[in-house]
Amino acid sequence: MQQVQKTKKNEVTNPMSSMEEYAGQGNENITASDVKLPILKVVGTMSDFIKPQSPSYNEKLKVGDIYNSVSGSIYAGGKGVLAVPCYYINTYNEWEERGQGQGRPYAIHTDSSIMKNTERGQDNKDWVRGVDKPRRYVEDTGNHFCYLLDDNMKPLEQVLITMKSTQKKKSRLWNSMMQTRRMKRKDGTFFQPPAFGTIYRLKTIPESNTKGSWHGWSIDFVDFIQEQDTFDVCAEFYKQAKDSDIFSKVDHEEEKSVNPSEPVAREKKQSEDVPF
């Protein structure tokens, strides 16, 4: 008679072999439209996240914190987050006026020519001409697709960091930091490393002008990625963002209400830069 081998009472089994055998299964029908890529948010004084009466209220958050509302991750603004900038694209996001839209852009333009069809309002927003009820305005937006790392430089989560209005200058500064970064080859010559091989610490700091106060980004270079597995993960995110319709995955919900007290920066439109 064949005997059935019994597992010892206190024997601990390791499921890793089974995990590898069934790798990826159960996710076959998940498409890009089923996945949310969160926008990493800076919590402002008027954010719904800190209003007890709001459905988005989170008692753990405070002004200046950095928040991923999809994963629920909270990062103290003073300590900040470690971010690897994997992919960048500048867009001109067209929004319906506050309270009228669906919580996401009416349209996302990559061609700056849309700005030629706008006019600056008294609120310093660039409103689309000939459109009303609801009106629409366009925001020049820097989109930084990043991989966040933990303190051990291990990958945590994918996020999008949008920089517009007063923070657009920070976006340009960050891009300049990436463009001028250099590494040394063994032969003593220098080369520009891929953006997804560099690590930055992003903190939040109080900012203000005559029109109001808010929390903005502070960006500092930390190091180059030293571990191959971390580099590979970030490089793969770069490929995915570059080769796919990455904006279809972005969770734009509530982006408009995170820090509405931040004043709109008054920057010249491109047509105003031309002296003739």
Tab-separated table of N, CA and C in Angstrom, residues 17 98 129 163 235:
chain	number	residue	atom	x	y	z
A	17	SER	N	9.388	28.663	-5.214
A	17	SER	CA	9.474	27.860	-6.434
A	17	SER	C	8.149	27.885	-7.181
A	98	ARG	N	-12.138	75.317	-13.188
A	98	ARG	CA	-12.282	74.582	-11.938
A	98	ARG	C	-13.750	74.327	-11.596
A	129	ARG	N	-9.041	80.793	-26.673
A	129	ARG	CA	-9.928	81.775	-27.305
A	129	ARG	C	-11.171	81.104	-27.894
A	163	MET	N	5.327	69.374	-12.902
A	163	MET	CA	5.788	70.680	-12.453
A	163	MET	C	5.273	71.731	-13.423
A	235	ALA	N	15.666	51.313	-15.941
A	235	ALA	CA	15.822	51.318	-17.395
A	235	ALA	C	14.587	50.738	-18.071
